[in-house]
Short mmCIF file of N, CA and C in Angstrom, two decimals:
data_model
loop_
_atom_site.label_atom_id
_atom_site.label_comp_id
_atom_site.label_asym_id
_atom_site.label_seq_id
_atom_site.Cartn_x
_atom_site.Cartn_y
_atom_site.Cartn_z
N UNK A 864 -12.50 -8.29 11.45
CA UNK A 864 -11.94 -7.91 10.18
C UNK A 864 -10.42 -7.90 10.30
N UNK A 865 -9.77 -8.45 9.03
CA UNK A 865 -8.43 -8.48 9.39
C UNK A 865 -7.79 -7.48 8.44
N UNK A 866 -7.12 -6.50 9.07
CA UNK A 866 -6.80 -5.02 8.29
C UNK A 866 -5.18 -5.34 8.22
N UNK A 867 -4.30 -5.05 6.86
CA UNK A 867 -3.18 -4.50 6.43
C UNK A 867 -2.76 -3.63 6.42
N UNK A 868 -2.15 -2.88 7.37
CA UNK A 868 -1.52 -1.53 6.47
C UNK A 868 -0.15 -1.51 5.88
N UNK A 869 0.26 -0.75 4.93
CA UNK A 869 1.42 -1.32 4.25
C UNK A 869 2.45 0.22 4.57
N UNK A 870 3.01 0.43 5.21
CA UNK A 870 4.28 1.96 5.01
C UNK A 870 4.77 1.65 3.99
N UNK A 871 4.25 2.43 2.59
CA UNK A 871 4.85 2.53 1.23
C UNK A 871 6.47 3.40 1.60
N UNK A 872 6.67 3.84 2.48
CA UNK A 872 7.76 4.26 2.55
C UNK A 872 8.95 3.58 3.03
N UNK A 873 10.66 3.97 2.67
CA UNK A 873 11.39 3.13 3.27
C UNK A 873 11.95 3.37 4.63
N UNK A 874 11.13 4.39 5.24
CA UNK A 874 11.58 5.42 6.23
C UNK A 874 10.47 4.74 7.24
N UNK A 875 11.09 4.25 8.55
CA UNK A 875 10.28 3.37 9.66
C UNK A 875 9.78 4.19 10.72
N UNK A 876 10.23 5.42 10.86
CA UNK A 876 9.65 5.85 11.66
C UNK A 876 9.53 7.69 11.64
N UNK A 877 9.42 7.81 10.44
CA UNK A 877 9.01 8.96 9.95
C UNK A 877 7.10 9.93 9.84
N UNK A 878 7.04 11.03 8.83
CA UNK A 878 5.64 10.98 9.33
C UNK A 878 5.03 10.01 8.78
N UNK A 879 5.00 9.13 7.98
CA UNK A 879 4.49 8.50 7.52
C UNK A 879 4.38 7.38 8.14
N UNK A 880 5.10 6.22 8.84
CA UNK A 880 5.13 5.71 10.19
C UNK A 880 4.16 6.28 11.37
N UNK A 881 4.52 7.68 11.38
CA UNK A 881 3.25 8.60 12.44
C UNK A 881 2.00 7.93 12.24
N UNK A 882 1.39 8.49 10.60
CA UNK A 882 0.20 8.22 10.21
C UNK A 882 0.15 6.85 10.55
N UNK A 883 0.50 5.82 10.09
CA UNK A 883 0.06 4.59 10.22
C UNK A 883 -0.36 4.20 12.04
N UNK A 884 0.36 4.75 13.15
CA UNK A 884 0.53 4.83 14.57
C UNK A 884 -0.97 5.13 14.79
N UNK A 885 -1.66 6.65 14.22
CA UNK A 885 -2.59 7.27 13.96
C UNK A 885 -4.12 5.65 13.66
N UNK A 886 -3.38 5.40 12.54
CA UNK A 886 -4.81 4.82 12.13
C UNK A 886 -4.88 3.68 12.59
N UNK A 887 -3.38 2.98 13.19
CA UNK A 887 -3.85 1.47 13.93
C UNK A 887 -4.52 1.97 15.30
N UNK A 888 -4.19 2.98 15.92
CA UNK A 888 -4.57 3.33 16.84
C UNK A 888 -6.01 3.21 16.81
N UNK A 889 -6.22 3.68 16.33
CA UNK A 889 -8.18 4.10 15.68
C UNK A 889 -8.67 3.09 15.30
N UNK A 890 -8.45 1.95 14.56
CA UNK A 890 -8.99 0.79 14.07
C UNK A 890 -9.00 -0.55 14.78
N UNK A 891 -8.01 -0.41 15.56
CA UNK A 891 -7.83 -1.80 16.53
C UNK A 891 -8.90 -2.25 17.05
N UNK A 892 -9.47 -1.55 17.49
CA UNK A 892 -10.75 -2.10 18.41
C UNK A 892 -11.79 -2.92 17.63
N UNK A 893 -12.04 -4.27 17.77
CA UNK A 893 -12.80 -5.34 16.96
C UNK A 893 -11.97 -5.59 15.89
N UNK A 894 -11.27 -5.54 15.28
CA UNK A 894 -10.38 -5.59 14.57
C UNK A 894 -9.06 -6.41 14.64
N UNK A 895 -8.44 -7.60 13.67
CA UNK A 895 -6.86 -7.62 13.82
C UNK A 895 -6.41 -7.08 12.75
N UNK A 896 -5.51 -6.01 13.65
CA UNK A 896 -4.53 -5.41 12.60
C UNK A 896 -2.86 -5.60 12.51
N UNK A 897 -2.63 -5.63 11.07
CA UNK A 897 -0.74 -5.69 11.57
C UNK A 897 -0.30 -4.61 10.24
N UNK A 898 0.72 -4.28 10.45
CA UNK A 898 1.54 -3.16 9.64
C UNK A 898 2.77 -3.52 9.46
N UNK A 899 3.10 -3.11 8.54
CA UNK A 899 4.16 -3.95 7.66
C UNK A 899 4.77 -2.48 6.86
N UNK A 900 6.28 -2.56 6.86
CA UNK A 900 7.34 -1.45 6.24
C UNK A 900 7.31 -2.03 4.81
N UNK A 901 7.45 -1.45 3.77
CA UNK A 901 8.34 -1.77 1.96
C UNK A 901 9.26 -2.32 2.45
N UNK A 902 10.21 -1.66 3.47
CA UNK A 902 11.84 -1.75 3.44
C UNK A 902 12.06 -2.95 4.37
N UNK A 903 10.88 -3.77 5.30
CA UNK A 903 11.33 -4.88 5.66
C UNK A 903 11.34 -6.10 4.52
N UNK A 904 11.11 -6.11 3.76
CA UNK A 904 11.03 -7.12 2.23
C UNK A 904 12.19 -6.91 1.23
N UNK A 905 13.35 -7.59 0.96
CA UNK A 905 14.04 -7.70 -0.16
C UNK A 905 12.89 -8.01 -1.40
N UNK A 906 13.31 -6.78 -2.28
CA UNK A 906 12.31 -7.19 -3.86
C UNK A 906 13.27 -7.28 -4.61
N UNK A 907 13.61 -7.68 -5.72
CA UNK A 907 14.47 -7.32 -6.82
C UNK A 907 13.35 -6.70 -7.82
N UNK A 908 14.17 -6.36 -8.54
CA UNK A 908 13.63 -5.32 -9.95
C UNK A 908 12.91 -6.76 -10.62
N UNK A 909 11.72 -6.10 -11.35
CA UNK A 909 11.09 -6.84 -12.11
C UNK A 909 12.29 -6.72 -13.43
N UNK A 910 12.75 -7.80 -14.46
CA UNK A 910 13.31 -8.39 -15.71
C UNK A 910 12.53 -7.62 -16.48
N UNK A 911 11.32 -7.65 -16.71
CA UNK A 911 10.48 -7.45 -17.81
C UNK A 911 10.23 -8.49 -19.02
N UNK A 912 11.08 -9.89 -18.38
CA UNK A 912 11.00 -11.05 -19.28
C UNK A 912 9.31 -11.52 -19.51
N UNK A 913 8.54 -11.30 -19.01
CA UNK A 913 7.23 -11.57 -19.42
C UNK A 913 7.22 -12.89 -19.19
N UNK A 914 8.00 -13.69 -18.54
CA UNK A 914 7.66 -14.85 -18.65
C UNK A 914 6.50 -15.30 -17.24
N UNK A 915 6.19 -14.56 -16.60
CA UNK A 915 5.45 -14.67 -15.35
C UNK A 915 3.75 -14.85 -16.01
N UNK A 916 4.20 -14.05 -17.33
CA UNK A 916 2.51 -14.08 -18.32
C UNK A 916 2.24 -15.13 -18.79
N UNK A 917 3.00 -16.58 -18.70
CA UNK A 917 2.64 -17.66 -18.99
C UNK A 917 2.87 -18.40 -17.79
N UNK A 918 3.21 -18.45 -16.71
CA UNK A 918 3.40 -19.47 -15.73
C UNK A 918 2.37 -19.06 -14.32
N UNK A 919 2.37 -17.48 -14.00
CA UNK A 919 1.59 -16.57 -13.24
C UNK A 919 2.44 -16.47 -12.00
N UNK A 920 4.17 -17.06 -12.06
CA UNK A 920 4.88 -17.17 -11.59
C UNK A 920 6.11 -16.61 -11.86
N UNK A 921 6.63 -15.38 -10.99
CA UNK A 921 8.10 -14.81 -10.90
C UNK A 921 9.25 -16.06 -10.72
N UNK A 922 10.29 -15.86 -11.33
CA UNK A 922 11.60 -17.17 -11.45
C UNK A 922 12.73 -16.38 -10.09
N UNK A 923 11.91 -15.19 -9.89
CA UNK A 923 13.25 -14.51 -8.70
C UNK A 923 12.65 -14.90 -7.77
N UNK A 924 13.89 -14.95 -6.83
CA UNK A 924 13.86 -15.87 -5.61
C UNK A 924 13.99 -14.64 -5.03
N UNK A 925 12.67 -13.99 -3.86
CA UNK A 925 13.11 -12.58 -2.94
C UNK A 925 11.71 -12.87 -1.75
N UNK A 926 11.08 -11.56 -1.47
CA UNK A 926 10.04 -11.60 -0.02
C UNK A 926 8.97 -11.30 -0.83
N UNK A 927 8.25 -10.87 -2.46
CA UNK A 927 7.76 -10.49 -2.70
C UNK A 927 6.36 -11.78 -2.24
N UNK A 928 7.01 -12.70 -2.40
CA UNK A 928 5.46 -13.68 -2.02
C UNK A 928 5.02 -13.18 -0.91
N UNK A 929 6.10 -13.22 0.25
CA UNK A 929 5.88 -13.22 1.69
C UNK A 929 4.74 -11.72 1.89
N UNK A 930 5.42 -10.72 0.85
CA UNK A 930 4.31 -9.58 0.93
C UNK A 930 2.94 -10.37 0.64
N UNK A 931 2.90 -10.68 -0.52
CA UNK A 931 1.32 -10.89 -0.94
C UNK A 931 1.23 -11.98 0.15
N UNK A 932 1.64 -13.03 0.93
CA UNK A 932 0.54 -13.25 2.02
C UNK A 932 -0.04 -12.51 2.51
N UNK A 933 0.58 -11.60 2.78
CA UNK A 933 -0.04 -10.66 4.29
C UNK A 933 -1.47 -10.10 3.28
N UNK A 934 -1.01 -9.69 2.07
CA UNK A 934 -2.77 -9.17 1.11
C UNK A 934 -3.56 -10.38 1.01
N UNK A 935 -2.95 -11.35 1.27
CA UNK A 935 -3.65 -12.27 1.09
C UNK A 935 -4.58 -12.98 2.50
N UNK A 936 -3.69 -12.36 3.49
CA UNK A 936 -4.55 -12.40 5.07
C UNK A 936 -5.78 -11.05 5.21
N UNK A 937 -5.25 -10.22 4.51
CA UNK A 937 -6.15 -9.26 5.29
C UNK A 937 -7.48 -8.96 4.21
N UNK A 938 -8.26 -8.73 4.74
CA UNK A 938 -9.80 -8.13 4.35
C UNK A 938 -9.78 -6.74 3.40
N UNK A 939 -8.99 -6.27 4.64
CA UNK A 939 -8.86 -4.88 4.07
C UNK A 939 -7.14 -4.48 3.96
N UNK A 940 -6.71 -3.23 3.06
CA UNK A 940 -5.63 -3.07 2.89
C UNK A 940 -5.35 -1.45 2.87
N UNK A 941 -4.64 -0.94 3.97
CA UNK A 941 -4.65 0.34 3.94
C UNK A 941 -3.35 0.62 3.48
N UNK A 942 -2.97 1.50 2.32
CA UNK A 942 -1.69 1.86 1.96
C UNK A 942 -1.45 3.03 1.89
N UNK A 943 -0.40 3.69 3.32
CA UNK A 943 0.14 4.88 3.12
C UNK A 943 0.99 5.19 2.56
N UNK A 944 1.32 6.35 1.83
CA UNK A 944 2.58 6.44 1.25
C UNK A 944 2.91 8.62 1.07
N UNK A 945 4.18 8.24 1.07
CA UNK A 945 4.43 9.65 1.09
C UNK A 945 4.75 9.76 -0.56
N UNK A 946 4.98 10.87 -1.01
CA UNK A 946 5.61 11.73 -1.83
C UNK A 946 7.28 11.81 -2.53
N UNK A 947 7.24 10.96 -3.40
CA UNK A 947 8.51 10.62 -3.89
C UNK A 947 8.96 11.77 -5.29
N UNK A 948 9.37 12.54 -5.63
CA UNK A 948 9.39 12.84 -6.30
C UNK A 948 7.45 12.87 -7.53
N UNK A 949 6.53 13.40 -6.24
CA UNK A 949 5.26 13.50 -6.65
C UNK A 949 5.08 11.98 -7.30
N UNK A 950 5.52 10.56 -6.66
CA UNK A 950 4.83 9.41 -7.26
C UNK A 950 4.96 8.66 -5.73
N UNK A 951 4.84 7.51 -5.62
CA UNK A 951 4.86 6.85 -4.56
C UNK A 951 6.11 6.25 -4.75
N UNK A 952 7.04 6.12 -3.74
CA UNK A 952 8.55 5.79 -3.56
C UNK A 952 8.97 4.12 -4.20
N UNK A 953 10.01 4.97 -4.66
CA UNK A 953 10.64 3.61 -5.32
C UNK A 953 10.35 1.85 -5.07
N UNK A 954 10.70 2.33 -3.78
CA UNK A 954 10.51 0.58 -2.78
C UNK A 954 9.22 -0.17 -3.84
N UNK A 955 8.61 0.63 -3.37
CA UNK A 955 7.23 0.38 -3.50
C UNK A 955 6.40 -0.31 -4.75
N UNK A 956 7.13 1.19 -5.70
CA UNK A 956 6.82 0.99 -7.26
C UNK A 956 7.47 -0.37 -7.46
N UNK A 957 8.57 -0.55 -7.44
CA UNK A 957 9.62 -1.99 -7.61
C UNK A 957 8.85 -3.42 -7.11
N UNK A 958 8.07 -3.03 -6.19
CA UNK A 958 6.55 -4.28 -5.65
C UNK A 958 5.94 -4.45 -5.85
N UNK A 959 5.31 -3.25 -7.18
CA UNK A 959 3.90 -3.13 -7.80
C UNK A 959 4.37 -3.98 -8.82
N UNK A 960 5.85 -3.64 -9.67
CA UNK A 960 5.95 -4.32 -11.04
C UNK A 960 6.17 -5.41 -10.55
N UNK A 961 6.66 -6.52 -9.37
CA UNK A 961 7.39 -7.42 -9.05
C UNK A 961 5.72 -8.11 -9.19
N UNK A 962 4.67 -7.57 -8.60
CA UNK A 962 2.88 -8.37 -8.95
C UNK A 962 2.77 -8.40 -9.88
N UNK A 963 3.42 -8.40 -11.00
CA UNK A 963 3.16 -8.70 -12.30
C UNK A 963 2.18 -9.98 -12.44
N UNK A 964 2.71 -11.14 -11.94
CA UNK A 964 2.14 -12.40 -11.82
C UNK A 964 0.80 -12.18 -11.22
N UNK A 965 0.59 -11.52 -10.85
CA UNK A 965 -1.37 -11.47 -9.95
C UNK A 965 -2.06 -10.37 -10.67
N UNK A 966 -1.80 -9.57 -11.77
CA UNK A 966 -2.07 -8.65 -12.23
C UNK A 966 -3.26 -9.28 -13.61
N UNK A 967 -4.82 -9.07 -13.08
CA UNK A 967 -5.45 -9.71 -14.41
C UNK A 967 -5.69 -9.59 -15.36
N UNK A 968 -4.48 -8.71 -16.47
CA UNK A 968 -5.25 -8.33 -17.69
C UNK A 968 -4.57 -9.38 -18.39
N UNK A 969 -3.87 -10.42 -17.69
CA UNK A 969 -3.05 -11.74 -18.41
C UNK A 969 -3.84 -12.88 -18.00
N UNK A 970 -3.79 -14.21 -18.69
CA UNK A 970 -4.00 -15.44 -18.17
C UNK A 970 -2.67 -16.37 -18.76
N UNK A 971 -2.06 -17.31 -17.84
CA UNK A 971 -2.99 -17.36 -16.47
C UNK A 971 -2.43 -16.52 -15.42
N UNK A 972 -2.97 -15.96 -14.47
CA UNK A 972 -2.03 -15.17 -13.18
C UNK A 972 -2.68 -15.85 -11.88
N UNK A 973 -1.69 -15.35 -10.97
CA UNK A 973 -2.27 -15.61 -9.55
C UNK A 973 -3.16 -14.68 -9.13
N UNK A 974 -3.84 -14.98 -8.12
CA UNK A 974 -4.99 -14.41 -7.52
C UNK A 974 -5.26 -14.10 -6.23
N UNK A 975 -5.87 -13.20 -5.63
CA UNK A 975 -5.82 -13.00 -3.98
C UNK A 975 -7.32 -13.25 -3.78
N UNK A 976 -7.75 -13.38 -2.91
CA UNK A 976 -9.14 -13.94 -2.35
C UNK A 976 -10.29 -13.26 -2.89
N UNK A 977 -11.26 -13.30 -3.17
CA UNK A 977 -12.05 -12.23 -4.04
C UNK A 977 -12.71 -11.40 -2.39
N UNK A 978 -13.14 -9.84 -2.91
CA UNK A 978 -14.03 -9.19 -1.73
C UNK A 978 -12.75 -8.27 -0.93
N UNK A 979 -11.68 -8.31 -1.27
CA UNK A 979 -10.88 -7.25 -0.88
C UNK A 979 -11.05 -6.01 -1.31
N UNK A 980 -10.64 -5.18 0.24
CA UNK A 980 -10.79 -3.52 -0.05
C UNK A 980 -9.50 -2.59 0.18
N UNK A 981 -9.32 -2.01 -0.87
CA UNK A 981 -8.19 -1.19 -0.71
C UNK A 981 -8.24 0.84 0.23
N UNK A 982 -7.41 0.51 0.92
CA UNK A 982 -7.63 2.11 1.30
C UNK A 982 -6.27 2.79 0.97
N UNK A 983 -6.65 4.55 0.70
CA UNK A 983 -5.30 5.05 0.44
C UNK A 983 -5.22 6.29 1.63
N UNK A 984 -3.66 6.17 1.89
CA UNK A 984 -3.50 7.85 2.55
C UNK A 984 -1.89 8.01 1.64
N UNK A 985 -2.08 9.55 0.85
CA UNK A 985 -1.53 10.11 0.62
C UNK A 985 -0.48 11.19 1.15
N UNK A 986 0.46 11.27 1.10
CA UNK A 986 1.18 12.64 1.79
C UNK A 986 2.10 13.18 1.26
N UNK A 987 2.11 14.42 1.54
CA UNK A 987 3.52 15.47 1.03
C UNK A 987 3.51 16.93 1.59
N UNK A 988 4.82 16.80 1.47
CA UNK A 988 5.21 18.31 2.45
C UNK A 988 5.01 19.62 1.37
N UNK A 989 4.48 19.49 0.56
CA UNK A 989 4.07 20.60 -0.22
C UNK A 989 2.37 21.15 -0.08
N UNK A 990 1.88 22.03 -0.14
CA UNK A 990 0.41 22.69 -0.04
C UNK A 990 -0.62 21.59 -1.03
N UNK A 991 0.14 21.84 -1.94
CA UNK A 991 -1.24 20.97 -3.09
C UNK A 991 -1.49 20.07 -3.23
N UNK A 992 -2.58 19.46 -3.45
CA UNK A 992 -3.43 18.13 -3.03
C UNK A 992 -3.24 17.30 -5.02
N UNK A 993 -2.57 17.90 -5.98
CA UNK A 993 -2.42 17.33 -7.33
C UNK A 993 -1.36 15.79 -6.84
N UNK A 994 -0.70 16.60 -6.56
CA UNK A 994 0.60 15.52 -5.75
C UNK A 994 0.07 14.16 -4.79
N UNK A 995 -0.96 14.24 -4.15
CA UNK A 995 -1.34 13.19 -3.40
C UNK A 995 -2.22 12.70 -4.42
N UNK A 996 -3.13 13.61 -5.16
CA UNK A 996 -4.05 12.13 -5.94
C UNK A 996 -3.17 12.05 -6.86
N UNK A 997 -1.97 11.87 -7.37
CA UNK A 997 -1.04 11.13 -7.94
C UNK A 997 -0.88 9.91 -7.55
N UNK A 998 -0.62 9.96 -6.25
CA UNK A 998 0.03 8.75 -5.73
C UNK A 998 -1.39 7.88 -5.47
N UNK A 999 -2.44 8.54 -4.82
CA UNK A 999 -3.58 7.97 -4.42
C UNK A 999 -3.99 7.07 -6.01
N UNK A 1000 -4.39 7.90 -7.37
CA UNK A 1000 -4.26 7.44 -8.46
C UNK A 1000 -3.38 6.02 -9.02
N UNK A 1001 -2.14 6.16 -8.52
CA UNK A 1001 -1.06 5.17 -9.05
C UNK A 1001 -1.46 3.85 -7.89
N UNK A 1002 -1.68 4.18 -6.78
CA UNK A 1002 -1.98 2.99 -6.07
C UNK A 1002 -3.27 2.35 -5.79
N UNK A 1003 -4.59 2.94 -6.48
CA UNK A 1003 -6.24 2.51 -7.06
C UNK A 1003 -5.69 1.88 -8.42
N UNK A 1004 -4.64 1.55 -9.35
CA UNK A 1004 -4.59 1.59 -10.09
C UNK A 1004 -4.55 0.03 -9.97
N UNK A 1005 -3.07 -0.24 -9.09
CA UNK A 1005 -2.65 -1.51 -8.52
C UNK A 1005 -3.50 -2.32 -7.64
N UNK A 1006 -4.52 -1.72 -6.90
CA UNK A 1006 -5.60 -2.75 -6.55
C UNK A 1006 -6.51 -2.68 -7.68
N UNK A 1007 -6.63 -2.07 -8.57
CA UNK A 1007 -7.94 -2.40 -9.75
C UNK A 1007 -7.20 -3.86 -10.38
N UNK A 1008 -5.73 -3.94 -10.54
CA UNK A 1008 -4.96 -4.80 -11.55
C UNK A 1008 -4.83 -5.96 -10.33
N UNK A 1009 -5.48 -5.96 -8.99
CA UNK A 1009 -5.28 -7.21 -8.12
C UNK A 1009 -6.53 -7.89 -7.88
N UNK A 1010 -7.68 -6.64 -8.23
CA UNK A 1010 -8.78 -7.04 -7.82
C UNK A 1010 -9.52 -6.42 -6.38
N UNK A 1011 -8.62 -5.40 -5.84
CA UNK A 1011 -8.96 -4.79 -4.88
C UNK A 1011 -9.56 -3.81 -4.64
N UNK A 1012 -11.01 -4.00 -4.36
CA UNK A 1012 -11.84 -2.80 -4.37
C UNK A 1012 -11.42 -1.16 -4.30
N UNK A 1013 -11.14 -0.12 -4.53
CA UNK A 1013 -10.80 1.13 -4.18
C UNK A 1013 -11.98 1.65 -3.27
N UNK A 1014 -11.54 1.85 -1.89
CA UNK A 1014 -12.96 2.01 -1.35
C UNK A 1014 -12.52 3.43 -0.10
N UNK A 1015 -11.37 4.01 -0.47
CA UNK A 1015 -11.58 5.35 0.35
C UNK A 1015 -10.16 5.75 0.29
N UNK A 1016 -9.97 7.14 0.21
CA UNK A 1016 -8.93 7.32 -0.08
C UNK A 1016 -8.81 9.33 0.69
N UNK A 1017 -7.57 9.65 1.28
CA UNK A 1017 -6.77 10.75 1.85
C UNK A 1017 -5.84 11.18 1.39
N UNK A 1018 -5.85 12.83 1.32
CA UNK A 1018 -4.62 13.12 0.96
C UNK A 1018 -4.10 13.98 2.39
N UNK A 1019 -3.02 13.82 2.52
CA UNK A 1019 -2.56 15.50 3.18
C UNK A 1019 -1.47 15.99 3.39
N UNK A 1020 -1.78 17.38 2.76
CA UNK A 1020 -0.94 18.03 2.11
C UNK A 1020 -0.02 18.77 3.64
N UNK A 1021 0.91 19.67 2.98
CA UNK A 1021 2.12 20.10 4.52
C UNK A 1021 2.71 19.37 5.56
N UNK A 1022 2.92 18.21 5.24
CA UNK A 1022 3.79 17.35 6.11
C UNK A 1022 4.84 16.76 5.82
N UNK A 1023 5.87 17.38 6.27
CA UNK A 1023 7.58 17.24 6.22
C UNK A 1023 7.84 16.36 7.42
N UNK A 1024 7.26 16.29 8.61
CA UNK A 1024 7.75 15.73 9.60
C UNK A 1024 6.90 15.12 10.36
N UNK A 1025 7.28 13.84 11.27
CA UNK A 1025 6.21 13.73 12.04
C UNK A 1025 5.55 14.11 12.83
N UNK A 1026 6.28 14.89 13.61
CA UNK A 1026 5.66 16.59 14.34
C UNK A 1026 4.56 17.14 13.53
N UNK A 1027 4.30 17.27 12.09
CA UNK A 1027 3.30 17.65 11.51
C UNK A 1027 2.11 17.02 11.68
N UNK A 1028 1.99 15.78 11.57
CA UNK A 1028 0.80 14.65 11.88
C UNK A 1028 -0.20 14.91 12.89
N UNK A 1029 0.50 15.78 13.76
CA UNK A 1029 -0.64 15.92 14.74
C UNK A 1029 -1.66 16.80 14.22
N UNK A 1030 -1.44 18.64 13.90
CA UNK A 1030 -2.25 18.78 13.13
C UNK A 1030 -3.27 18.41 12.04
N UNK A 1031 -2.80 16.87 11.72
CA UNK A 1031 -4.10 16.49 10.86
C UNK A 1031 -4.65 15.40 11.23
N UNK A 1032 -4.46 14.61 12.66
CA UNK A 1032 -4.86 13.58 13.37
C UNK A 1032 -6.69 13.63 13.38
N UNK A 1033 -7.26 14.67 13.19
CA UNK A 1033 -9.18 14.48 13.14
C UNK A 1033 -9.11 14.47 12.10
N UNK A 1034 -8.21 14.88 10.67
CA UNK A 1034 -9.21 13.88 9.51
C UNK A 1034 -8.02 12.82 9.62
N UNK A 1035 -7.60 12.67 9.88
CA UNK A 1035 -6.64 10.92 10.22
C UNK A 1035 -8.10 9.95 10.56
N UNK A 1036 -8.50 10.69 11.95
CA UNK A 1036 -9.24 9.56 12.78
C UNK A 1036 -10.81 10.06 12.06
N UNK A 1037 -11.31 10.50 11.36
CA UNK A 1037 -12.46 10.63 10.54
C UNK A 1037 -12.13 9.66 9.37
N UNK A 1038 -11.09 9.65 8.50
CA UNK A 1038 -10.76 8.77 7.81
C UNK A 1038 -10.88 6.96 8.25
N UNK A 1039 -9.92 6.97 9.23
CA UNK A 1039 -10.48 5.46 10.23
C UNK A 1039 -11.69 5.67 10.00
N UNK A 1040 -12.62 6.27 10.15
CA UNK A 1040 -14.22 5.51 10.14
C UNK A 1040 -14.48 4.85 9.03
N UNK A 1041 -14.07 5.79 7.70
CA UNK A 1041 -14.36 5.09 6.41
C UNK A 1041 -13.40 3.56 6.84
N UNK A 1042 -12.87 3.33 7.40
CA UNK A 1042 -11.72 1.89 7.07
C UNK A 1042 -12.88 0.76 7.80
N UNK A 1043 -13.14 1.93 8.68
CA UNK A 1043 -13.91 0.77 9.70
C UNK A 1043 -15.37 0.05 9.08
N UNK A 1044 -15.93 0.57 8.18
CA UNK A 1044 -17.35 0.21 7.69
C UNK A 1044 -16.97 -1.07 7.07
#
């Protein structure tokens, strides 16, 4: 199985970096996996010219293709992301609108392989779990609009640092199982 994980964050080696350490760790075995930062990809801002709704093609020249290969290599797609102002961080959002072109409630658009599965891990340094299915929410939203199954999803809550991660490393690696089926 060929697994994605994506660090929705622009921060490389933060807890959120941790987590991802966490779940390649756990999944490697039978598995190829690769992980990939937001912040290694130049995106520009989506125009909002709509013209991508008739061609299924962006006119900006940036890495956003080079992202969708990698969704387009992997089977599965695990996307962590921390807590931006309770949504998933800018980088990120700016990549979701930039898929405009693969998004199917238009014809014609582009397309990623059919039978893809999306996974989520959520995080934030605050107690309450409203804040992670925000983000978990906003990013089932973007594989429903790619075609990517929603097929398991984490939140967890109290993590400011990567020092925190360890405390939640058994449902980290309980979570890996759901990735692994």
């Amino acid at each position: 199985m060929k697994i994605l994980i994506i660090n929705c964050s622009p921060v490389r080696n933060g807890a959120t970096a941790e987590i991802i350490n966490v779940v390649k760790d756990n999944i490697s075995i039978g598995n190829e996996v690769r992980s990939v930062c937001i912040d290694d990809y130049e995106i520009a801002l989506c125009k909002g010219c709509r013209a991508c709704h008739k061609t299924a093609e962006c006119f900006q020249n940036d890495d956003v293709i080079k992202l969708m290969e990698q969704y387009e290599w992997a089977d599965k797609i695990v996307s962590v992301s921390p807590s931006y102002w309770a949504d998933i961080p800018g980088q990120f959002k700016v990549f979701i609108d930039r898929c405009t072109p693969w998004c199917n409630t238009h014809e014609p658009h582009a397309k990623l392989s059919a039978g893809k599965k999306g996974y989520t891990i959520a995080l934030r340094t605050g107690p309450g779990m409203p804040e992670c299915e925000r983000i978990i929410s906003s990013i089932e939203h973007f594989y429903g609009h790619l075609e990517i199954e929603p097929s398991g999803k984490l939140g967890l809550c109290s993590i400011e640092n990567k020092e925190d991660v360890a405390a939640r490393t058994d449902d980290i690696k309980t979570f890996c199982d759901v990735i692994r089926k």
